[in-house]
Short mmCIF file of C-alpha atoms and ligand atoms in Angstrom, two decimals:
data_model
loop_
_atom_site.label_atom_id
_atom_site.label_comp_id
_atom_site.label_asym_id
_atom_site.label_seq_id
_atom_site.Cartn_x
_atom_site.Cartn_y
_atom_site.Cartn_z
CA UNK A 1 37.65 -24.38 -16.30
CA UNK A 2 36.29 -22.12 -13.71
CA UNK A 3 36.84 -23.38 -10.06
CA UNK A 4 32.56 -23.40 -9.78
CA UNK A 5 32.64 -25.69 -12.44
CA UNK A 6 35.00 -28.31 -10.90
CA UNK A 7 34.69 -31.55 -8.95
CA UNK A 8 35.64 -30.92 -5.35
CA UNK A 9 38.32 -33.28 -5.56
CA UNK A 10 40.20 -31.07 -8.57
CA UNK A 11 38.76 -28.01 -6.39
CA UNK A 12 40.37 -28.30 -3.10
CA UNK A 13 43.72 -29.89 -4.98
CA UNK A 14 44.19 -26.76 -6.90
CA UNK A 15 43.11 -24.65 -4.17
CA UNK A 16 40.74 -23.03 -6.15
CA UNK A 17 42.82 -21.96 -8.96
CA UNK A 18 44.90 -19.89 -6.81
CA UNK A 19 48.09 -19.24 -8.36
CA UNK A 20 49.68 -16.52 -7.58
CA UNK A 21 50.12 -13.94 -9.87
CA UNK A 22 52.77 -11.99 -8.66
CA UNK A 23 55.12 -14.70 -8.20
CA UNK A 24 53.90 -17.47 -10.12
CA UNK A 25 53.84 -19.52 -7.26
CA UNK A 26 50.96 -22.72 -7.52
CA UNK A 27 50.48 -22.22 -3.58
CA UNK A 28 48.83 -19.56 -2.55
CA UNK A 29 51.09 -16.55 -0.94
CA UNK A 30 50.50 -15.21 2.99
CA UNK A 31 50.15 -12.27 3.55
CA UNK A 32 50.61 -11.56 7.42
CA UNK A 33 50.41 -7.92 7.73
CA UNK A 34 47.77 -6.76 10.09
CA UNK A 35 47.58 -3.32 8.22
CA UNK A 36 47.33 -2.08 4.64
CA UNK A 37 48.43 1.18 3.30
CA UNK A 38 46.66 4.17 1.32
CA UNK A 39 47.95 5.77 -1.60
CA UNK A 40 48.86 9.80 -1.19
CA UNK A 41 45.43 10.36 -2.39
CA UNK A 42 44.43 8.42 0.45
CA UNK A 43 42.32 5.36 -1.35
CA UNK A 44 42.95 1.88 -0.14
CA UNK A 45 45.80 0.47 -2.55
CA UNK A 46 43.62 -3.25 -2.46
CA UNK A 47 39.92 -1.96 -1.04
CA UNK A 48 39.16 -5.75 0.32
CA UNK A 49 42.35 -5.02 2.68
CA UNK A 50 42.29 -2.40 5.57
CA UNK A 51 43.00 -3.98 8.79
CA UNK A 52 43.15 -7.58 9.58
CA UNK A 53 40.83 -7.76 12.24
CA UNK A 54 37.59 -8.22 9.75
CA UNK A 55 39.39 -10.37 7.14
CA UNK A 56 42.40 -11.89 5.27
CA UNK A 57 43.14 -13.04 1.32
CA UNK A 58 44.30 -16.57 2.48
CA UNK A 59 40.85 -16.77 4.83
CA UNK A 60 38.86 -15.90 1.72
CA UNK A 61 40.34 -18.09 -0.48
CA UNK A 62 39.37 -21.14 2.12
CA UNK A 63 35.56 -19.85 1.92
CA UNK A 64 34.93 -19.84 -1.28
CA UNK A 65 36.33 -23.36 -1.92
CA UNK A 66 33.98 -24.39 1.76
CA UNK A 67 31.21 -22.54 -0.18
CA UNK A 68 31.50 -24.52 -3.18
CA UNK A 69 32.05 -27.71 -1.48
CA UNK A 70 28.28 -27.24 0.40
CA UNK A 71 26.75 -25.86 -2.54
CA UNK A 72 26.05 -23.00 -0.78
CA UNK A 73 26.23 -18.54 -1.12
CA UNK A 74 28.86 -17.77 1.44
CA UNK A 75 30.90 -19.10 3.88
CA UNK A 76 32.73 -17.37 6.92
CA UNK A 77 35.78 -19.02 8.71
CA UNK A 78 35.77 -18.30 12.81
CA UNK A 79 38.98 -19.21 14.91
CA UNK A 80 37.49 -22.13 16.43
CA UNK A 81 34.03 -24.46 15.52
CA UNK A 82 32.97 -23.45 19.17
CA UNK A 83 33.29 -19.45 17.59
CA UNK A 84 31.18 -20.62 14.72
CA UNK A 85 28.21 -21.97 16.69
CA UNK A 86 28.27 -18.59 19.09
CA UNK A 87 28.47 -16.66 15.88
CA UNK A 88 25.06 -18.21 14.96
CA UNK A 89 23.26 -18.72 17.97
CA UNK A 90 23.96 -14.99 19.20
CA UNK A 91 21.58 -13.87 16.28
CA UNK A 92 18.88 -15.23 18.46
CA UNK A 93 16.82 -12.66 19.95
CA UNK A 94 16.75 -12.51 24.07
CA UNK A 95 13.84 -14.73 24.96
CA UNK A 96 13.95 -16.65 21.93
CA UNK A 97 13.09 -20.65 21.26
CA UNK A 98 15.14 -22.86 20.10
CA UNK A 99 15.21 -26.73 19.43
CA UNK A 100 18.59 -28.43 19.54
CA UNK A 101 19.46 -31.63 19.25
CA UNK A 102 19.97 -34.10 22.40
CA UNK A 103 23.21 -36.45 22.57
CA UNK A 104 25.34 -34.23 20.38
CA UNK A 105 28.83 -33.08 20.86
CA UNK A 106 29.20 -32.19 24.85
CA UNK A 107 31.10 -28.51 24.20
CA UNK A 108 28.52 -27.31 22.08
CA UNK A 109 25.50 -28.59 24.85
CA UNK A 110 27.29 -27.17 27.58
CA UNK A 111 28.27 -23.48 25.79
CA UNK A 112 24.38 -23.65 23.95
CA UNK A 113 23.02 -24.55 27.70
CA UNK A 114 24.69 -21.75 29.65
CA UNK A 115 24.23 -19.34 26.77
CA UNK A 116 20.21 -20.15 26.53
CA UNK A 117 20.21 -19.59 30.65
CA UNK A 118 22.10 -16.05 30.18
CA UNK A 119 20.03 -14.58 27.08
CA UNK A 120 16.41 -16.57 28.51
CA UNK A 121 16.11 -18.67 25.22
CA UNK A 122 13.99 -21.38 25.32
CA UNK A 123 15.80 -24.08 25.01
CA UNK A 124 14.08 -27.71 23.90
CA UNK A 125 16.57 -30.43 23.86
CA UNK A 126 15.53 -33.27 21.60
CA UNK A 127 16.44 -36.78 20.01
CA UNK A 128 16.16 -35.05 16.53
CA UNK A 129 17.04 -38.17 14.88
CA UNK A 130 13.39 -39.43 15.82
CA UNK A 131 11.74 -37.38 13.38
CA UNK A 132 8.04 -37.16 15.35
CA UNK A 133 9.87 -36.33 18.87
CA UNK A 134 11.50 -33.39 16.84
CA UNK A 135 8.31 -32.37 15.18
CA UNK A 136 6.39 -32.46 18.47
CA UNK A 137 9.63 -30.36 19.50
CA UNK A 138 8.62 -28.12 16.93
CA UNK A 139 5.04 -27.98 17.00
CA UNK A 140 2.77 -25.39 17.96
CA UNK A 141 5.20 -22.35 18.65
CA UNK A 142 7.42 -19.94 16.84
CA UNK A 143 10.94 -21.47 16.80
CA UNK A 144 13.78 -19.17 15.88
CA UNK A 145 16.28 -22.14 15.50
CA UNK A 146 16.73 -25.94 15.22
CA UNK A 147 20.08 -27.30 15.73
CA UNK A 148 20.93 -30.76 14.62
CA UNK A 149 24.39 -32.84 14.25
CA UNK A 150 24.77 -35.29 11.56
CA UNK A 151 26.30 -38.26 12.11
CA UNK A 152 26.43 -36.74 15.82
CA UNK A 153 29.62 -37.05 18.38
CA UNK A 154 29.42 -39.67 19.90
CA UNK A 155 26.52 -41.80 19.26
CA UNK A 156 27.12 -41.85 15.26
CA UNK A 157 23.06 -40.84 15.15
CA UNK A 158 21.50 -39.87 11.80
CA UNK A 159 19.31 -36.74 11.26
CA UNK A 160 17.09 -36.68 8.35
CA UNK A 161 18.16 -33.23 7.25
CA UNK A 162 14.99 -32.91 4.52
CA UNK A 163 12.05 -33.79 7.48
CA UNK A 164 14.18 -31.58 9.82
CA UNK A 165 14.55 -28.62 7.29
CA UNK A 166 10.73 -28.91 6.42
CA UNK A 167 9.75 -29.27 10.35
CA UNK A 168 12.14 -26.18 11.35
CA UNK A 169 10.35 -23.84 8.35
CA UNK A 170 7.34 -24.71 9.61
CA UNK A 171 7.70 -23.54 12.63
CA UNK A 172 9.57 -20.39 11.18
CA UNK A 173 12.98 -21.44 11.87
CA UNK A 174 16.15 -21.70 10.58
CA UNK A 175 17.91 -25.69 10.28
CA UNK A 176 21.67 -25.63 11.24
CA UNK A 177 23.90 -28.91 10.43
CA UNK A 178 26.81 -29.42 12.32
CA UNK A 179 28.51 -31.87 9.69
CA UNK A 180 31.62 -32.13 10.97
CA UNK A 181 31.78 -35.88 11.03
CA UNK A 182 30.30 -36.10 7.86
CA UNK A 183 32.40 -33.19 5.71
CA UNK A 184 31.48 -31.63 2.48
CA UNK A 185 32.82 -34.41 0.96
CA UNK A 186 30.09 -36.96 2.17
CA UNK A 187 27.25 -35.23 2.70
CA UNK A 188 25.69 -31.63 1.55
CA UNK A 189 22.91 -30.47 4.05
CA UNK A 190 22.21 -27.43 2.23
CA UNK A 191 21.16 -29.54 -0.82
CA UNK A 192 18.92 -31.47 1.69
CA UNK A 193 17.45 -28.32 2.28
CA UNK A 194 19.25 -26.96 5.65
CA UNK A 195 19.94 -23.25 5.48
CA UNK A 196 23.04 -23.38 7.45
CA UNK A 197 25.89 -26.00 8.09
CA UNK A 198 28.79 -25.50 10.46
CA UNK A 199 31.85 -27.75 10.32
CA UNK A 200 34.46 -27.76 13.11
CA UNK A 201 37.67 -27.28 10.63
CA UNK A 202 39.88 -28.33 13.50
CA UNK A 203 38.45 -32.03 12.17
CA UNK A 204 39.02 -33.57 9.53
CA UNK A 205 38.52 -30.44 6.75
CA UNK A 206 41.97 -29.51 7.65
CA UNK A 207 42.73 -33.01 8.83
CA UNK A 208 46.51 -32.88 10.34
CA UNK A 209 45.44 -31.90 13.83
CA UNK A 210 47.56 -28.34 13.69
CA UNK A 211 44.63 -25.89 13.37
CA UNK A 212 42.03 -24.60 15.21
CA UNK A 213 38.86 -23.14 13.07
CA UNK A 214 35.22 -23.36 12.21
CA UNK A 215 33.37 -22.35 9.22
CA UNK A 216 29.49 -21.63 8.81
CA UNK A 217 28.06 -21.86 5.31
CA UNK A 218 24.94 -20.10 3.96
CA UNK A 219 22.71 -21.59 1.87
CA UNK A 220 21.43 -17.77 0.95
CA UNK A 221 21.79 -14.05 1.74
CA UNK A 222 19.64 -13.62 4.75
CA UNK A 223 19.28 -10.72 7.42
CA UNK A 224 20.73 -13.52 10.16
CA UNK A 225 23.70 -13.97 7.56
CA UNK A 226 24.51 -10.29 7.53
CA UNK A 227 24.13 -10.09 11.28
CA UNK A 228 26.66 -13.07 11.63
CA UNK A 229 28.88 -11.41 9.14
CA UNK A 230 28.57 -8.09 10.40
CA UNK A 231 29.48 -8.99 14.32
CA UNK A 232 32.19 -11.08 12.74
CA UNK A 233 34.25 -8.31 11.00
CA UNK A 234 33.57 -5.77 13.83
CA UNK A 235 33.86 -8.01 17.08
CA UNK A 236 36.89 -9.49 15.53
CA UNK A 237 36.82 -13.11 14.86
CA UNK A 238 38.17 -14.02 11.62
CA UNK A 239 40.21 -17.08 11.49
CA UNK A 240 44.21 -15.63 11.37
CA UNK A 241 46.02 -15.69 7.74
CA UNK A 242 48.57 -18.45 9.21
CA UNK A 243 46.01 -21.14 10.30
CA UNK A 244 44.36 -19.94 6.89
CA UNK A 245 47.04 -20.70 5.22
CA UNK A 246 47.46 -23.94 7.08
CA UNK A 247 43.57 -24.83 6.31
CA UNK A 248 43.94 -24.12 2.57
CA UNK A 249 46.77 -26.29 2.42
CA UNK A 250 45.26 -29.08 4.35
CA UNK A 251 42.17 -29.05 2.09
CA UNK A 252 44.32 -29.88 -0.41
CA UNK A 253 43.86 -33.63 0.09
CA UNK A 254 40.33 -33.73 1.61
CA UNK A 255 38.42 -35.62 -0.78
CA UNK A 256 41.63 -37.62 -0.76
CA UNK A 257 41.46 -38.39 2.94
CA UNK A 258 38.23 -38.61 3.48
CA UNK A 259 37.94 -41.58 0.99
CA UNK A 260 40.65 -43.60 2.93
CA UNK A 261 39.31 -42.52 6.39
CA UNK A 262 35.86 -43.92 5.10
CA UNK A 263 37.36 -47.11 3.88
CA UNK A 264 40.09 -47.97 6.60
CA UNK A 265 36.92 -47.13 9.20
CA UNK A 266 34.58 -49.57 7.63
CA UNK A 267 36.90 -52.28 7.91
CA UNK A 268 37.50 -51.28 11.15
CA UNK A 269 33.74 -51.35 12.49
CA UNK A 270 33.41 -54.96 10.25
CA UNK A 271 36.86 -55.68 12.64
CA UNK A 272 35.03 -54.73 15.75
CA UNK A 273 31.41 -55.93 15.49
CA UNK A 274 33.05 -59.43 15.01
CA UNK A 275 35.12 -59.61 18.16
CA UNK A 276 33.99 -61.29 20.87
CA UNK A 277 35.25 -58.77 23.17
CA UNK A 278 33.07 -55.77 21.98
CA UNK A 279 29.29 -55.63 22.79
CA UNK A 280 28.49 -53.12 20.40
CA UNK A 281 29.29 -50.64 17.86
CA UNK A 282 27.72 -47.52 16.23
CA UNK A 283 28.81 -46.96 12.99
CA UNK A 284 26.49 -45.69 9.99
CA UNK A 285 28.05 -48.18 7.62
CA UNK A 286 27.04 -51.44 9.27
CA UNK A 287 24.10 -52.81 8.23
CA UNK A 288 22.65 -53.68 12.11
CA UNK A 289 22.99 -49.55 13.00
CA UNK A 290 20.08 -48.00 13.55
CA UNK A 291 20.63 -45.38 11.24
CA UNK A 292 22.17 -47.17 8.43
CA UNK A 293 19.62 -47.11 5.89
CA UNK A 294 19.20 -42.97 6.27
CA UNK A 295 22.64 -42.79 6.38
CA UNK A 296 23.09 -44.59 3.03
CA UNK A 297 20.59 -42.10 1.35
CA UNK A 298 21.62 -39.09 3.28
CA UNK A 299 25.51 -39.94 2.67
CA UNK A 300 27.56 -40.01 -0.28
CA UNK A 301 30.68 -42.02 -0.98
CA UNK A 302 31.00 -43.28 2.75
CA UNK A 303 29.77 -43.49 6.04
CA UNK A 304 33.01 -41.48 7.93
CA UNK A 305 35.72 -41.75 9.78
CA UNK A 306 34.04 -41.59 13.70
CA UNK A 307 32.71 -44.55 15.36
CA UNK A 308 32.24 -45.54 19.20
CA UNK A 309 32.35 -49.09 20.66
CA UNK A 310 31.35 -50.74 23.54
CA UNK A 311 33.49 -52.76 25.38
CA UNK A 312 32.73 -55.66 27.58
CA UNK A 313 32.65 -55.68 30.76
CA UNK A 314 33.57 -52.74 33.03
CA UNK A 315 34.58 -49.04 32.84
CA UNK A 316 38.52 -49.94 33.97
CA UNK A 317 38.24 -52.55 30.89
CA UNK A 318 37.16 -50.06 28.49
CA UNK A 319 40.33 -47.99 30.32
CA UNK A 320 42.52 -50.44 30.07
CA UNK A 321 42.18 -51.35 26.32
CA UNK A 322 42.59 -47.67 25.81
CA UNK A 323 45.88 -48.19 27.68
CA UNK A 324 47.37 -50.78 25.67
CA UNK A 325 46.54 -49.32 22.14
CA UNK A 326 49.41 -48.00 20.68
CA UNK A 327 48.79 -46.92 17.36
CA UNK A 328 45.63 -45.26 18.10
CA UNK A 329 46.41 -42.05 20.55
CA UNK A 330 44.53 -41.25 23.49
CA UNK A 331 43.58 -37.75 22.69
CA UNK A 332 40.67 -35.94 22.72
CA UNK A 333 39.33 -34.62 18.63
CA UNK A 334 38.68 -36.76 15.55
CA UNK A 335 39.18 -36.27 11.81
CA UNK A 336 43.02 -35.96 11.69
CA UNK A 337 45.20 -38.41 9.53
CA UNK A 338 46.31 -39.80 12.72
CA UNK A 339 44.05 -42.54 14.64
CA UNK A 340 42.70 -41.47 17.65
CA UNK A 341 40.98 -43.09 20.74
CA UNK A 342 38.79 -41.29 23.71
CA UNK A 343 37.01 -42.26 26.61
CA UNK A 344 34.21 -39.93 26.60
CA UNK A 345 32.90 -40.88 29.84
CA UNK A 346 35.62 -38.84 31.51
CA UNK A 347 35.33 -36.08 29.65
CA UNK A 348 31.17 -35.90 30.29
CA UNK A 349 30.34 -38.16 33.60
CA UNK A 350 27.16 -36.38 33.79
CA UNK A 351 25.52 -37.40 30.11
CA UNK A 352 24.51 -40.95 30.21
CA UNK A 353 27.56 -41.76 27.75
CA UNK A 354 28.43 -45.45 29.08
CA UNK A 355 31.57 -46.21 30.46
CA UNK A 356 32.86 -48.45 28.47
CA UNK A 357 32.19 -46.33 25.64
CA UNK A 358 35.32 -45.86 23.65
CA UNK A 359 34.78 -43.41 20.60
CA UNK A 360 37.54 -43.92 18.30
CA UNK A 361 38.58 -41.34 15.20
CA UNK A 362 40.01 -43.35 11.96
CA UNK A 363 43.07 -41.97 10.44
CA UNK A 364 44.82 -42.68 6.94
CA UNK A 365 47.15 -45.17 8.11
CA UNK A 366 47.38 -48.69 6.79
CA UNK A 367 43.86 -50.67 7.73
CA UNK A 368 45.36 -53.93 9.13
CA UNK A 369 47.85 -52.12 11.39
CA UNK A 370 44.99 -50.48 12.79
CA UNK A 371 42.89 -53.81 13.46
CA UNK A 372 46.27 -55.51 14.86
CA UNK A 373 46.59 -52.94 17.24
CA UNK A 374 42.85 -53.15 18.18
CA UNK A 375 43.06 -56.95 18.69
CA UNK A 376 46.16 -57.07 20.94
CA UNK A 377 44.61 -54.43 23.02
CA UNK A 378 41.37 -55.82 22.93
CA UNK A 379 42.83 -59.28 23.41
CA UNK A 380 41.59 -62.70 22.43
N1 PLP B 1 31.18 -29.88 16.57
C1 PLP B 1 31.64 -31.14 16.73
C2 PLP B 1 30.82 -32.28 16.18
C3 PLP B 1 32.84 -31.38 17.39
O1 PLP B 1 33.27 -32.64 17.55
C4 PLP B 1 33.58 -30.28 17.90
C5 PLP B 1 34.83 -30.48 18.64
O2 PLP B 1 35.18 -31.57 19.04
C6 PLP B 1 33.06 -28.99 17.72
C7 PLP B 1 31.86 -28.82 17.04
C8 PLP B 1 33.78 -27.78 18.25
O3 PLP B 1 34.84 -27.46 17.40
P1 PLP B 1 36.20 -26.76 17.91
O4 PLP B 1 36.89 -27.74 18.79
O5 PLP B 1 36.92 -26.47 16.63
O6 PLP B 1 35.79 -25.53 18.63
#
């Protein structure tokens, strides 16, 4: 069977087929050399390898499989997510327009803000998960990008990725996904008809909280894609062949993960909604979220692994719960096998996030454990 004709599951457990054929091995081999030699007749012994700096076997070997995974032509690995969304958005010509999403993850506001300010990009900042704000975003003027997050960081919102992708060609523009909280193992944006989704691998793709890395994905060749790839090899920002590595071998279980994640967070949200000390929660899987019925046609095989809560009462309560959990870290990031717990209102005073918003990031670990620890900190 040819690795484009498997499941993802069999897919990212085999790696993509890579065995390697020098040793036998059934992992994949790293090669950390930052140079490659030239035989006496001075052609490159392996032509894909010269220098390091514009790309590495292990980093390839991730793309193809990320490729596959979003049904899409190409994807390129960066050293961070944050790398992946400059990658993109520096394609867009000085005084540009573009229409990005409202609410979504604070780092890539704040970079997309100063950067728009710097280049003089339009930038119009919209709830794109109300489909008519984002088409009267859209309307009437040439827009050379719309940027939406789906299920977005941290208000769990929903984009309809088909109405946004028809609304963004309208307008002559390209639709980027950032589906990090969804993975390609929930949700396929280029399918829905997006031409380019960008996953922060940091999350859960790799999943074990020890690499750094984004990825964009192409759902064609395109002049923007060569531009992106082009700046990439000669400016240098290939993810390294270690964290590569790393990645690969962390995408070995993703389909695997994700499932749990998805499961162990719906009973959490179920756990949550029902206790009297929470006033609200946004998760796409419950029936009473806003979003749930898009999410259930939009998503496949679960709802994710991210949620936020509100607590009640008071910013030090929300603290304070934080402070007794003790299975659930308080660290910033999401999508790792480990539980996590933030309070985003410290990390973005300035957004409107509530404060006693308390986003939490569901691991792989055993489901009741999880709620126990919830409803001693919680209390009651
Ligand atoms: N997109 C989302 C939804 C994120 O949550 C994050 C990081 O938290 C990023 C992008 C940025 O990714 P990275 O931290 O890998 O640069």
């Amino acid at each position: 069977m040819q690795p484009k004709d498997m499941h993802p599951s069999t897919l990212t457990a085999q790696a993509g087929g890579a065995i390697d054929a020098q040793s036998g091995g059934v992992v994949p081999p790293i090669q950390p050399s930052t140079t490659f030699v030239r035989d006496r007749d001075y052609a490159p012994l392996n032509a894909a390898n010269i220098y390091a700096r514009d790309h590495n076997d292990v980093a390839r070997q991730a793309e193809v499989i990320l490729a596959q995974m979003e049904m899409g032509h190409e994807a390129l690995l960066f050293p961070s997510g944050m790398a992946a969304i400059a990658a993109l958005f520096r394609t867009v010509p000085n005084g540009g327009r573009v229409v990005v999403q409202s609410g979504i993850y604070w780092g890539t506001t704040h970079w997309i803000r100063e950067y728009c300010t710097r280049r003089n990009v339009t930038l119009v900042e919209v709830d794109a998960s109300d489909t008519a704000a984002l088409a009267q975003a859209c309307a009437g003027r040439k827009v050379d990008l719309v940027w939406v997050e789906s299920p977005s960081n941290p208000w769990l919102k929903i984009v309809d990725v088909a109405a946004a992708a028809q609304l963004a060609h309208a307008a002559g523009a390209l639709l980027a996904v950032d589906s990090t909280a969804a993975t390609p193992v929930l949700s396929q944006p280029i399918a829905l008809g997006a031409d380019i989704v960008m996953h922060s691998v940091t999350k859960a793709i790799n999943g074990h909280s020890d690499v750094l890395g984004g990825v964009l994905v192409t759902r064609e060749h395109s002049a923007t894609w060569d531009e992106i790839k082009q700046d990439r090899a000669t400016a240098g920002a290939v993810l390294g062949a270690f964290e590569a590595w790393l990645l690969l071998r962390g995408m070995r279980t993703l389909p695997l993960r994700v499932e749990r994640m998805c499961a162990n967070a719906m009973q959490v949200a179920e756990f949550l909604m029902d206790h009297p000390n929470v006033e609200d929660v946004f998760y796409p899987g419950l029936p009473s979220f806003a979003d749930h019925a898009l999410a259930t046609k939009q998503m496949t095989g679960g709802y994710g692994f991210l949620m936020s809560f509100l607590v009640k009462g008071s910013r030090d309560d929300a603290l304070k719960v934080a402070g007794r959990l003790n299975l659930f870290h308080r660290a910033t990031s999401l999508g790792g096998v480990e539980s996590l717990v933030e309070h985003r209102h410290t990390i973005e005073p300035h957004t409107g996030i509530p404060e006693n918003l308390l986003r939490i990031s569901v691991g792989i670990e055993h489901a009741p454990d999880l709620m126990a620890d919830l409803a001693q900190a919680l209390g009651q």
